[in-house]
Amino acid sequence: MTTRLQLVKQVLSCNRKLSDMASNEPTRTPRKVLEDMLGERRSYKKGEICDQVTVYARGGAGGSGLQKKNGTGGNGGSVWIEGLPVYNNLNHLHHHYNRRYIAGRGGSASDKIVAARAGEDCTIEVPLGTVATDLATGQVICDVDEEHKRYLVQGGAKGGTLVNNYLGKRGEERWVRLVLKSIADVGLVGYPNAGKSSLLSMLSTATPVIGSYPFTTLKPTVGYLQTTDRKKSIGIADIPGLIEGASDNKGLGHVFLQHIERTSLLLFVIDIQGFQLNQRNPHRSPFETFGHLCRELELYMAGLTKRPIIVAMNKMDTPTSDARFSKFVAEYRAHLSKLVKVHSIVPISCYTGQGLDDLQELLYEIKYGTTPARWTNVKLSL
């Protein structure tokens, strides 16, 4: 039985097109063949974001030279990656036809053209925070962190000259894995069923799945909080709930933590009644829950908890919540305040709306340093 790794190596080592692989299976398009090999999803529901995708990149072939005129063929075009602020996810690449990016072939020399033109470049447009990796070697090609800066993915081949007997070279190819690590300004951090999805739905018009059971969120969802003039906004990401051992990649921990890695502000959502995953796990107080979350973040990436942190104590409409809130503040100040600096601890209730206005103002103040104008909520554009 052929393993997934062997299938990937088969594609990387051969020069034939994906369409050749699908020729014997009319019901499977080349794109479906690629998705099956790489284990990628074929579709995303409304509100979900595509955070990783694999594309094929090939530099343009070099044009032929002309010996009798000493004419030089044009160099093939190159494949580039460019970071653009208009994108918030990789959905547009997921739906791109066959996900093939091929640069133009260089022009050929002739009796009238001694120096032929170069081939046209091809650009893969991605959002900021995207990391491109060579699928065959695992080598990082580029880390897109600047707007409108272009990064070379695959160079074009040389055109025909005296050195290569006036024969243009064939364009080289590679498979590139694109992973989006930065999807929002604010990352919601918390254990399952803490109320992260409810909070996102209250702060924006995004529509994450909400339920009274753990793991209702299986894919990151992003909502945007904008002022009424729409000149400033804050992106808020609902990251799927972490579990203990996420830093060791338990429960797809690394897939979830990579999104938190590049958010500029961490918003911890803690259930004021504590957390218990199931009957086999111990019940943890709000303070113990916060401590374990901080531990998982630090084990995954040292210094992650040094970023601005807001703690939202959710479900303040439940019994004994005021006493539990006071106890959490006292325990934090006594045991953890020197290790983890928290900007604010805000009591909220997604059920009654308590504290949400204060939370919105805090988010705006930390990002922009000023008091916000009136807010309006907008849905993520896919």
PDB file of N, CA, C and O in Angstrom, residues 22-49:
ATOM      1  N   ALA A  22      -4.278  11.873 -13.350  1.00  0.00           N
ATOM      2  CA  ALA A  22      -5.724  11.700 -13.267  1.00  0.00           C
ATOM      3  C   ALA A  22      -6.334  11.163 -14.557  1.00  0.00           C
ATOM      4  O   ALA A  22      -7.543  10.985 -14.638  1.00  0.00           O
ATOM      5  N   SER A  23      -5.501  10.897 -15.542  1.00  0.00           N
ATOM      6  CA  SER A  23      -6.035  10.511 -16.858  1.00  0.00           C
ATOM      7  C   SER A  23      -6.802   9.200 -16.808  1.00  0.00           C
ATOM      8  O   SER A  23      -7.743   8.988 -17.570  1.00  0.00           O
ATOM      9  N   ASN A  24      -6.389   8.289 -15.934  1.00  0.00           N
ATOM     10  CA  ASN A  24      -7.063   6.994 -15.828  1.00  0.00           C
ATOM     11  C   ASN A  24      -8.265   7.027 -14.902  1.00  0.00           C
ATOM     12  O   ASN A  24      -8.910   5.996 -14.699  1.00  0.00           O
ATOM     13  N   GLU A  25      -8.511   8.188 -14.268  1.00  0.00           N
ATOM     14  CA  GLU A  25      -9.639   8.320 -13.356  1.00  0.00           C
ATOM     15  C   GLU A  25     -10.427   9.566 -13.737  1.00  0.00           C
ATOM     16  O   GLU A  25     -10.194  10.647 -13.201  1.00  0.00           O
ATOM     17  N   PRO A  26     -11.353   9.452 -14.698  1.00  0.00           N
ATOM     18  CA  PRO A  26     -12.078  10.621 -15.212  1.00  0.00           C
ATOM     19  C   PRO A  26     -12.845  11.382 -14.136  1.00  0.00           C
ATOM     20  O   PRO A  26     -13.094  12.569 -14.282  1.00  0.00           O
ATOM     21  N   THR A  27     -13.238  10.687 -13.051  1.00  0.00           N
ATOM     22  CA  THR A  27     -14.038  11.351 -12.022  1.00  0.00           C
ATOM     23  C   THR A  27     -13.190  12.209 -11.092  1.00  0.00           C
ATOM     24  O   THR A  27     -13.728  12.977 -10.314  1.00  0.00           O
ATOM     25  N   ARG A  28     -11.881  12.067 -11.179  1.00  0.00           N
ATOM     26  CA  ARG A  28     -10.999  12.834 -10.291  1.00  0.00           C
ATOM     27  C   ARG A  28     -10.213  13.851 -11.112  1.00  0.00           C
ATOM     28  O   ARG A  28      -9.461  13.489 -12.024  1.00  0.00           O
ATOM     29  N   THR A  29     -10.373  15.103 -10.798  1.00  0.00           N
ATOM     30  CA  THR A  29      -9.631  16.162 -11.463  1.00  0.00           C
ATOM     31  C   THR A  29      -8.213  16.217 -10.911  1.00  0.00           C
ATOM     32  O   THR A  29      -7.933  15.685  -9.833  1.00  0.00           O
ATOM     33  N   PRO A  30      -7.279  16.866 -11.617  1.00  0.00           N
ATOM     34  CA  PRO A  30      -5.920  17.003 -11.090  1.00  0.00           C
ATOM     35  C   PRO A  30      -5.884  17.645  -9.714  1.00  0.00           C
ATOM     36  O   PRO A  30      -5.075  17.277  -8.873  1.00  0.00           O
ATOM     37  N   ARG A  31      -6.769  18.613  -9.481  1.00  0.00           N
ATOM     38  CA  ARG A  31      -6.791  19.265  -8.178  1.00  0.00           C
ATOM     39  C   ARG A  31      -7.184  18.290  -7.074  1.00  0.00           C
ATOM     40  O   ARG A  31      -6.622  18.293  -5.994  1.00  0.00           O
ATOM     41  N   LYS A  32      -8.152  17.398  -7.357  1.00  0.00           N
ATOM     42  CA  LYS A  32      -8.568  16.427  -6.352  1.00  0.00           C
ATOM     43  C   LYS A  32      -7.461  15.425  -6.071  1.00  0.00           C
ATOM     44  O   LYS A  32      -7.306  14.941  -4.951  1.00  0.00           O
ATOM     45  N   VAL A  33      -6.696  15.067  -7.096  1.00  0.00           N
ATOM     46  CA  VAL A  33      -5.562  14.163  -6.894  1.00  0.00           C
ATOM     47  C   VAL A  33      -4.586  14.771  -5.900  1.00  0.00           C
ATOM     48  O   VAL A  33      -4.115  14.113  -4.962  1.00  0.00           O
ATOM     49  N   LEU A  34      -4.274  16.055  -6.088  1.00  0.00           N
ATOM     50  CA  LEU A  34      -3.351  16.740  -5.195  1.00  0.00           C
ATOM     51  C   LEU A  34      -3.908  16.806  -3.782  1.00  0.00           C
ATOM     52  O   LEU A  34      -3.185  16.548  -2.807  1.00  0.00           O
ATOM     53  N   GLU A  35      -5.180  17.125  -3.643  1.00  0.00           N
ATOM     54  CA  GLU A  35      -5.781  17.234  -2.312  1.00  0.00           C
ATOM     55  C   GLU A  35      -5.774  15.903  -1.591  1.00  0.00           C
ATOM     56  O   GLU A  35      -5.528  15.844  -0.387  1.00  0.00           O
ATOM     57  N   ASP A  36      -6.032  14.827  -2.318  1.00  0.00           N
ATOM     58  CA  ASP A  36      -6.029  13.506  -1.697  1.00  0.00           C
ATOM     59  C   ASP A  36      -4.638  13.127  -1.222  1.00  0.00           C
ATOM     60  O   ASP A  36      -4.468  12.544  -0.150  1.00  0.00           O
ATOM     61  N   MET A  37      -3.639  13.463  -1.998  1.00  0.00           N
ATOM     62  CA  MET A  37      -2.272  13.114  -1.624  1.00  0.00           C
ATOM     63  C   MET A  37      -1.813  13.864  -0.388  1.00  0.00           C
ATOM     64  O   MET A  37      -1.130  13.331   0.474  1.00  0.00           O
ATOM     65  N   LEU A  38      -2.180  15.126  -0.311  1.00  0.00           N
ATOM     66  CA  LEU A  38      -1.697  15.966   0.782  1.00  0.00           C
ATOM     67  C   LEU A  38      -2.651  16.005   1.954  1.00  0.00           C
ATOM     68  O   LEU A  38      -2.370  16.640   2.966  1.00  0.00           O
ATOM     69  N   GLY A  39      -3.778  15.352   1.851  1.00  0.00           N
ATOM     70  CA  GLY A  39      -4.724  15.313   2.945  1.00  0.00           C
ATOM     71  C   GLY A  39      -5.391  16.641   3.217  1.00  0.00           C
ATOM     72  O   GLY A  39      -5.737  16.948   4.363  1.00  0.00           O
ATOM     73  N   GLU A  40      -5.571  17.465   2.187  1.00  0.00           N
ATOM     74  CA  GLU A  40      -6.159  18.782   2.381  1.00  0.00           C
ATOM     75  C   GLU A  40      -7.665  18.739   2.209  1.00  0.00           C
ATOM     76  O   GLU A  40      -8.211  17.906   1.485  1.00  0.00           O
ATOM     77  N   ARG A  41      -8.335  19.678   2.861  1.00  0.00           N
ATOM     78  CA  ARG A  41      -9.785  19.780   2.730  1.00  0.00           C
ATOM     79  C   ARG A  41     -10.151  20.322   1.351  1.00  0.00           C
ATOM     80  O   ARG A  41      -9.439  21.132   0.772  1.00  0.00           O
ATOM     81  N   ARG A  42     -11.305  19.896   0.849  1.00  0.00           N
ATOM     82  CA  ARG A  42     -11.725  20.333  -0.481  1.00  0.00           C
ATOM     83  C   ARG A  42     -12.630  21.552  -0.426  1.00  0.00           C
ATOM     84  O   ARG A  42     -12.830  22.209  -1.437  1.00  0.00           O
ATOM     85  N   SER A  43     -13.214  21.823   0.709  1.00  0.00           N
ATOM     86  CA  SER A  43     -14.138  22.953   0.789  1.00  0.00           C
ATOM     87  C   SER A  43     -14.129  23.526   2.191  1.00  0.00           C
ATOM     88  O   SER A  43     -13.759  22.851   3.149  1.00  0.00           O
ATOM     89  N   TYR A  44     -14.525  24.785   2.282  1.00  0.00           N
ATOM     90  CA  TYR A  44     -14.633  25.476   3.559  1.00  0.00           C
ATOM     91  C   TYR A  44     -15.999  26.118   3.647  1.00  0.00           C
ATOM     92  O   TYR A  44     -16.469  26.755   2.702  1.00  0.00           O
ATOM     93  N   LYS A  45     -16.654  25.934   4.805  1.00  0.00           N
ATOM     94  CA  LYS A  45     -17.965  26.512   5.004  1.00  0.00           C
ATOM     95  C   LYS A  45     -17.856  28.011   5.209  1.00  0.00           C
ATOM     96  O   LYS A  45     -16.781  28.541   5.512  1.00  0.00           O
ATOM     97  N   LYS A  46     -18.989  28.686   5.100  1.00  0.00           N
ATOM     98  CA  LYS A  46     -19.030  30.130   5.280  1.00  0.00           C
ATOM     99  C   LYS A  46     -18.557  30.488   6.679  1.00  0.00           C
ATOM    100  O   LYS A  46     -19.032  29.962   7.667  1.00  0.00           O
ATOM    101  N   GLY A  47     -17.614  31.412   6.773  1.00  0.00           N
ATOM    102  CA  GLY A  47     -17.078  31.830   8.062  1.00  0.00           C
ATOM    103  C   GLY A  47     -15.784  31.152   8.432  1.00  0.00           C
ATOM    104  O   GLY A  47     -15.062  31.627   9.296  1.00  0.00           O
ATOM    105  N   GLU A  48     -15.458  30.016   7.780  1.00  0.00           N
ATOM    106  CA  GLU A  48     -14.207  29.330   8.062  1.00  0.00           C
ATOM    107  C   GLU A  48     -13.097  29.910   7.180  1.00  0.00           C
ATOM    108  O   GLU A  48     -13.361  30.456   6.111  1.00  0.00           O
ATOM    109  N   ILE A  49     -11.872  29.763   7.641  1.00  0.00           N
ATOM    110  CA  ILE A  49     -10.745  30.276   6.865  1.00  0.00           C
ATOM    111  C   ILE A  49      -9.823  29.140   6.492  1.00  0.00           C
ATOM    112  O   ILE A  49      -9.657  28.174   7.232  1.00  0.00           O
TER     113      ILE A  49
END
